[in-house]
Amino acid sequence: MTATSGPGFSLMQENLSYAHMTETPLVVVDVQRSGPSTGQSTDASQQDFYQARYGAHGDYEIIAISPWSAQEMFDLTVRAFNLAEQYRTPVYFLADGMIGHIREEIVIPEKVEIVDREGPSGPSVTPFGTDDPSLVPEMPKFGQGYRLQVTGSSHRPNGVRDYTPKVHSDKVKRIMKKIAQAEPVLRDVAKVDLDDAKVAIVSFGASARPSYGAVRKLREEGVKAGLLRLKTLWPLPEEEFADLAGKVDAILVVEMNAGKLVREVQRVACGGTKIASLTRLGGVTPTQGDIAQELRRLAQ
């Protein structure tokens, strides 16, 4: 694993593409800072939403998760390592500068769940191909005695380099499908007061904290507001977006960038549901008051 912020994350993209091709389990913690470039040094943002998904070259699918508290910094880091091992893939831990600097009490359990990668079942191993429905090949650990060929170039299931179109196509389609088909398992969202909501917020990370406060405030005022908070950002929980759009009159997407997640909600949400965006740049989170005011407008 490694940890960084935006500029360092940019420098890692070539090796991250290599990791997707070689199906290397790893965790990258990106505590997002204000950009582009050095921007505001250590001030917070959520501007790497698309960089995590599309930053490296080639075709692949990713797993990216996002904490909103110190407790989830711990809990979701454990989950990130388990997912990396289970699916043999890089997992991106998209925190932000607000959560990265926060001080809160956490509870550390006596035991945590540890998921080990699928190891070889016999004397030989096919490290880059499988007939298992999970599409995740077995992977020996260093020192177990298996000799493997590992390359970032197109390769056969046994690891031998092969540039033929079918070999390359089969490889890329498999590493994409193994993540895409697992979306229902990977999906992790928190729902607040959505059962009877007429207006709803979609948010993640630090932006979800004042969003939660705004929902509580409007409920006290008699406005039926709710919150859908994403803990797994990628793969996107598209079914959740579509379901929410079918229940509420308006959705407000709150994020600390120029408007990225809102594009995905607009793409998925159908019908007459109003989709609004509340964004913040400059290293600050949107305030509870600003969010509540926008929700009141949408509720009219």
Short mmCIF file of C-alpha atoms in Angstrom, two decimals:
data_model
loop_
_atom_site.label_atom_id
_atom_site.label_comp_id
_atom_site.label_asym_id
_atom_site.label_seq_id
_atom_site.Cartn_x
_atom_site.Cartn_y
_atom_site.Cartn_z
CA MET A 1 0.00 0.00 0.00
CA THR A 2 0.92 3.61 -0.26
CA ALA A 3 -0.54 6.97 0.70
CA THR A 4 -0.45 10.26 -1.13
CA SER A 5 -2.48 13.26 -2.25
CA GLY A 6 -3.36 14.64 -5.68
CA PRO A 7 0.07 15.39 -7.24
CA GLY A 8 1.53 12.11 -5.98
CA PHE A 9 -1.54 10.25 -7.22
CA SER A 10 -0.89 11.71 -10.68
CA LEU A 11 2.68 10.44 -10.64
CA MET A 12 1.49 6.92 -9.76
CA GLN A 13 -0.85 6.44 -12.71
CA GLU A 14 1.54 4.52 -14.99
CA ASN A 15 2.31 1.96 -12.30
CA LEU A 16 -1.38 1.76 -11.36
CA SER A 17 -2.16 0.80 -14.95
CA TYR A 18 0.52 -1.89 -14.62
CA ALA A 19 -1.12 -3.10 -11.40
CA HIS A 20 -4.48 -3.48 -13.11
CA MET A 21 -2.88 -5.48 -15.93
CA THR A 22 -0.92 -7.73 -13.57
CA GLU A 23 -3.88 -7.98 -11.14
CA THR A 24 -1.72 -6.92 -8.22
CA PRO A 25 -3.53 -6.46 -4.89
CA LEU A 26 -2.70 -3.07 -3.43
CA VAL A 27 -4.31 -0.17 -1.60
CA VAL A 28 -3.74 3.47 -2.55
CA VAL A 29 -4.82 6.05 0.03
CA ASP A 30 -5.45 9.38 -1.68
CA VAL A 31 -6.17 12.16 0.83
CA GLN A 32 -7.47 14.57 -1.78
CA ARG A 33 -6.17 18.12 -1.76
CA SER A 34 -7.13 21.21 -3.69
CA GLY A 35 -5.80 21.35 -7.25
CA PRO A 36 -4.95 21.44 -10.11
CA SER A 37 -1.19 21.23 -9.58
CA THR A 38 -0.05 22.19 -6.07
CA GLY A 39 -3.26 24.20 -5.69
CA GLN A 40 -3.78 25.03 -2.04
CA SER A 41 -1.19 22.64 -0.67
CA THR A 42 -2.93 20.61 2.05
CA ASP A 43 -6.41 22.15 1.81
CA ALA A 44 -9.22 19.72 1.15
CA SER A 45 -11.07 18.79 -2.01
CA GLN A 46 -12.87 15.91 -3.69
CA GLN A 47 -11.42 16.66 -7.11
CA ASP A 48 -9.89 13.22 -7.77
CA PHE A 49 -13.27 11.53 -8.25
CA TYR A 50 -12.67 11.00 -11.96
CA GLN A 51 -8.91 10.66 -11.74
CA ALA A 52 -9.35 7.54 -9.63
CA ARG A 53 -11.69 6.09 -12.22
CA TYR A 54 -9.99 7.15 -15.44
CA GLY A 55 -6.50 8.38 -14.49
CA ALA A 56 -4.47 5.43 -15.77
CA HIS A 57 -4.31 4.41 -19.42
CA GLY A 58 -6.14 1.44 -20.84
CA ASP A 59 -9.45 -0.21 -20.05
CA TYR A 60 -10.16 -1.47 -16.54
CA GLU A 61 -12.70 -1.17 -13.74
CA ILE A 62 -11.85 0.08 -10.26
CA ILE A 63 -12.93 -0.14 -6.66
CA ALA A 64 -12.88 3.18 -4.81
CA ILE A 65 -14.22 3.77 -1.30
CA SER A 66 -14.69 6.98 0.66
CA PRO A 67 -14.81 7.57 4.45
CA TRP A 68 -16.65 10.40 6.21
CA SER A 69 -15.22 10.02 9.73
CA ALA A 70 -12.16 8.92 11.65
CA GLN A 71 -13.98 5.69 12.48
CA GLU A 72 -14.51 4.94 8.80
CA MET A 73 -10.86 5.80 8.08
CA PHE A 74 -10.13 2.72 10.16
CA ASP A 75 -13.04 0.48 9.20
CA LEU A 76 -12.92 1.13 5.46
CA THR A 77 -9.14 0.78 5.32
CA VAL A 78 -9.60 -2.76 6.60
CA ARG A 79 -12.25 -3.29 3.92
CA ALA A 80 -9.96 -1.86 1.24
CA PHE A 81 -7.25 -4.41 2.00
CA ASN A 82 -9.77 -7.25 2.05
CA LEU A 83 -11.24 -6.22 -1.29
CA ALA A 84 -7.78 -5.90 -2.85
CA GLU A 85 -6.99 -9.47 -1.80
CA GLN A 86 -10.40 -10.88 -2.71
CA TYR A 87 -10.52 -9.40 -6.21
CA ARG A 88 -6.78 -9.17 -6.97
CA THR A 89 -6.96 -5.52 -7.87
CA PRO A 90 -5.85 -2.06 -6.78
CA VAL A 91 -8.34 -0.46 -4.40
CA TYR A 92 -8.47 3.31 -4.08
CA PHE A 93 -9.21 4.85 -0.69
CA LEU A 94 -10.46 8.35 -1.51
CA ALA A 95 -10.40 10.34 1.68
CA ASP A 96 -10.13 14.14 1.64
CA GLY A 97 -8.17 16.77 3.52
CA MET A 98 -10.99 17.48 5.97
CA ILE A 99 -11.29 13.87 7.06
CA GLY A 100 -7.52 13.41 6.89
CA HIS A 101 -7.01 16.13 9.49
CA ILE A 102 -9.99 15.39 11.70
CA ARG A 103 -9.63 14.32 15.35
CA GLU A 104 -12.33 11.99 16.63
CA GLU A 105 -12.55 9.04 18.96
CA ILE A 106 -12.66 5.66 17.28
CA VAL A 107 -13.39 2.14 18.44
CA ILE A 108 -10.79 -0.44 17.46
CA PRO A 109 -12.27 -3.94 17.69
CA GLU A 110 -10.35 -6.78 19.27
CA LYS A 111 -10.53 -8.67 15.99
CA VAL A 112 -10.96 -7.53 12.40
CA GLU A 113 -12.00 -9.58 9.41
CA ILE A 114 -9.04 -10.59 7.26
CA VAL A 115 -9.64 -11.94 3.74
CA ASP A 116 -6.78 -13.84 2.14
CA ARG A 117 -6.29 -14.13 -1.60
CA GLU A 118 -7.26 -17.36 -3.33
CA GLY A 119 -4.13 -19.51 -3.33
CA PRO A 120 -3.14 -22.36 -5.65
CA SER A 121 -5.04 -25.61 -5.21
CA GLY A 122 -2.40 -27.90 -6.68
CA PRO A 123 1.21 -28.24 -7.80
CA SER A 124 0.69 -25.92 -10.78
CA VAL A 125 -0.89 -22.49 -11.04
CA THR A 126 -2.54 -20.43 -13.78
CA PRO A 127 -2.02 -16.95 -12.37
CA PHE A 128 -3.81 -14.93 -15.07
CA GLY A 129 -6.77 -17.06 -16.05
CA THR A 130 -9.56 -18.99 -14.38
CA ASP A 131 -12.80 -20.86 -15.01
CA ASP A 132 -14.14 -19.76 -11.64
CA PRO A 133 -17.33 -17.64 -11.91
CA SER A 134 -15.64 -14.90 -9.85
CA LEU A 135 -13.14 -14.44 -12.72
CA VAL A 136 -10.43 -13.92 -10.07
CA PRO A 137 -7.40 -16.16 -10.71
CA GLU A 138 -5.54 -17.91 -7.94
CA MET A 139 -2.39 -16.16 -6.73
CA PRO A 140 0.45 -17.76 -4.78
CA LYS A 141 2.40 -15.87 -2.17
CA PHE A 142 6.11 -15.21 -2.40
CA GLY A 143 8.16 -18.13 -1.15
CA GLN A 144 5.59 -20.86 -1.89
CA GLY A 145 7.76 -22.35 -4.59
CA TYR A 146 5.83 -21.39 -7.70
CA ARG A 147 7.64 -19.86 -10.67
CA LEU A 148 5.60 -17.17 -12.40
CA GLN A 149 6.07 -14.86 -15.34
CA VAL A 150 4.62 -11.42 -14.69
CA THR A 151 4.42 -8.73 -17.36
CA GLY A 152 2.45 -5.58 -18.03
CA SER A 153 2.28 -6.58 -21.70
CA SER A 154 -0.61 -8.64 -23.05
CA HIS A 155 -0.26 -12.19 -21.80
CA ARG A 156 -1.85 -15.61 -21.80
CA PRO A 157 -3.39 -17.14 -18.66
CA ASN A 158 0.02 -18.65 -17.83
CA GLY A 159 1.67 -15.22 -17.93
CA VAL A 160 3.54 -15.67 -21.22
CA ARG A 161 3.54 -12.52 -23.33
CA ASP A 162 1.17 -12.68 -26.29
CA TYR A 163 0.06 -9.71 -28.41
CA THR A 164 -2.63 -11.47 -30.46
CA PRO A 165 -5.98 -9.66 -30.51
CA LYS A 166 -8.00 -12.45 -28.88
CA VAL A 167 -5.55 -12.92 -26.01
CA HIS A 168 -5.51 -9.22 -25.27
CA SER A 169 -9.27 -8.83 -25.61
CA ASP A 170 -10.00 -11.81 -23.35
CA LYS A 171 -7.64 -10.50 -20.68
CA VAL A 172 -9.03 -6.96 -20.62
CA LYS A 173 -12.67 -8.08 -20.70
CA ARG A 174 -12.07 -10.44 -17.78
CA ILE A 175 -10.38 -7.91 -15.49
CA MET A 176 -13.20 -5.49 -16.22
CA LYS A 177 -15.99 -8.00 -15.74
CA LYS A 178 -14.66 -9.39 -12.46
CA ILE A 179 -15.22 -5.96 -10.87
CA ALA A 180 -18.37 -4.95 -12.77
CA GLN A 181 -20.25 -8.15 -11.96
CA ALA A 182 -19.36 -7.79 -8.27
CA GLU A 183 -21.00 -4.35 -7.97
CA PRO A 184 -23.97 -5.58 -5.89
CA VAL A 185 -21.49 -7.00 -3.35
CA LEU A 186 -19.15 -4.01 -3.49
CA ARG A 187 -22.00 -1.51 -3.12
CA ASP A 188 -21.90 0.27 0.23
CA VAL A 189 -24.22 3.20 0.92
CA ALA A 190 -25.73 4.78 4.02
CA LYS A 191 -29.34 5.94 3.88
CA VAL A 192 -30.86 8.57 6.15
CA ASP A 193 -34.62 9.29 6.17
CA LEU A 194 -35.16 8.20 2.57
CA ASP A 195 -38.30 6.12 3.13
CA ASP A 196 -40.65 9.10 2.87
CA ALA A 197 -38.29 11.76 1.48
CA LYS A 198 -39.48 14.25 -1.13
CA VAL A 199 -36.07 15.86 -1.59
CA ALA A 200 -32.76 14.03 -1.18
CA ILE A 201 -29.05 14.71 -1.03
CA VAL A 202 -26.43 12.51 -2.67
CA SER A 203 -22.96 13.08 -1.22
CA PHE A 204 -19.80 11.42 0.10
CA GLY A 205 -16.84 12.05 2.37
CA ALA A 206 -16.58 15.35 4.22
CA SER A 207 -19.34 16.89 2.08
CA ALA A 208 -21.80 14.40 3.55
CA ARG A 209 -21.31 15.69 7.10
CA PRO A 210 -22.98 19.11 6.65
CA SER A 211 -25.42 17.38 4.30
CA TYR A 212 -26.50 15.15 7.18
CA GLY A 213 -26.90 18.22 9.40
CA ALA A 214 -29.03 19.93 6.77
CA VAL A 215 -31.32 16.90 6.54
CA ARG A 216 -31.79 16.89 10.30
CA LYS A 217 -32.52 20.63 10.31
CA LEU A 218 -35.10 20.42 7.53
CA ARG A 219 -36.82 17.48 9.18
CA GLU A 220 -37.30 19.68 12.24
CA GLU A 221 -38.91 22.24 9.94
CA GLY A 222 -41.29 19.64 8.53
CA VAL A 223 -39.53 19.22 5.18
CA LYS A 224 -39.19 15.56 4.19
CA ALA A 225 -35.49 15.46 3.31
CA GLY A 226 -33.15 12.49 3.13
CA LEU A 227 -29.53 11.58 2.44
CA LEU A 228 -27.88 8.92 0.29
CA ARG A 229 -24.21 8.75 1.30
CA LEU A 230 -21.80 6.80 -0.86
CA LYS A 231 -19.12 4.77 0.90
CA THR A 232 -18.28 2.92 -2.30
CA LEU A 233 -17.81 5.45 -5.10
CA TRP A 234 -16.74 3.05 -7.84
CA PRO A 235 -18.32 0.92 -9.15
CA LEU A 236 -21.11 3.47 -9.06
CA PRO A 237 -24.32 2.34 -7.33
CA GLU A 238 -26.40 3.14 -10.40
CA GLU A 239 -29.41 1.18 -9.17
CA GLU A 240 -29.48 3.33 -6.03
CA PHE A 241 -29.50 6.52 -8.13
CA ALA A 242 -32.29 5.24 -10.38
CA ASP A 243 -34.34 4.03 -7.43
CA LEU A 244 -33.93 7.34 -5.60
CA ALA A 245 -34.92 9.33 -8.68
CA GLY A 246 -38.10 7.29 -8.90
CA LYS A 247 -39.11 8.18 -5.33
CA VAL A 248 -38.23 11.85 -4.76
CA ASP A 249 -39.10 15.09 -6.52
CA ALA A 250 -35.58 16.50 -6.47
CA ILE A 251 -32.00 15.41 -5.80
CA LEU A 252 -29.22 17.72 -4.63
CA VAL A 253 -25.68 16.47 -5.24
CA VAL A 254 -23.21 18.01 -2.77
CA GLU A 255 -19.46 17.72 -3.44
CA MET A 256 -16.17 19.59 -3.06
CA ASN A 257 -15.25 19.97 -6.72
CA ALA A 258 -16.63 21.69 -9.81
CA GLY A 259 -19.35 19.06 -10.28
CA LYS A 260 -18.33 15.47 -11.01
CA LEU A 261 -20.62 13.07 -9.15
CA VAL A 262 -23.60 15.13 -10.29
CA ARG A 263 -22.86 14.15 -13.90
CA GLU A 264 -23.20 10.50 -12.99
CA VAL A 265 -26.47 11.07 -11.15
CA GLN A 266 -27.82 13.02 -14.13
CA ARG A 267 -26.77 10.23 -16.48
CA VAL A 268 -28.55 7.52 -14.50
CA ALA A 269 -31.60 9.33 -13.12
CA CYS A 270 -34.52 9.32 -15.52
CA GLY A 271 -37.94 10.92 -15.58
CA GLY A 272 -38.95 14.30 -14.26
CA THR A 273 -36.80 14.34 -11.13
CA LYS A 274 -34.96 17.64 -10.73
CA ILE A 275 -31.18 17.22 -10.32
CA ALA A 276 -29.35 20.14 -8.72
CA SER A 277 -25.70 20.63 -7.84
CA LEU A 278 -24.05 22.34 -4.89
CA THR A 279 -20.29 22.50 -5.21
CA ARG A 280 -17.42 24.14 -3.37
CA LEU A 281 -13.86 24.89 -4.42
CA GLY A 282 -11.14 26.69 -2.47
CA GLY A 283 -10.45 24.06 0.16
CA VAL A 284 -13.72 24.48 2.07
CA THR A 285 -16.73 22.28 2.67
CA PRO A 286 -20.23 23.48 1.85
CA THR A 287 -21.96 24.71 4.96
CA GLN A 288 -25.03 23.20 6.56
CA GLY A 289 -26.84 26.50 6.04
CA ASP A 290 -26.05 26.64 2.32
CA ILE A 291 -27.25 23.07 1.82
CA ALA A 292 -30.43 23.61 3.83
CA GLN A 293 -31.24 26.74 1.84
CA GLU A 294 -30.88 24.88 -1.46
CA LEU A 295 -33.02 22.02 -0.19
CA ARG A 296 -35.78 24.44 0.82
CA ARG A 297 -35.74 25.89 -2.70
CA LEU A 298 -35.99 22.44 -4.27
CA ALA A 299 -38.80 21.44 -1.91
CA GLN A 300 -41.04 24.33 -3.02
#
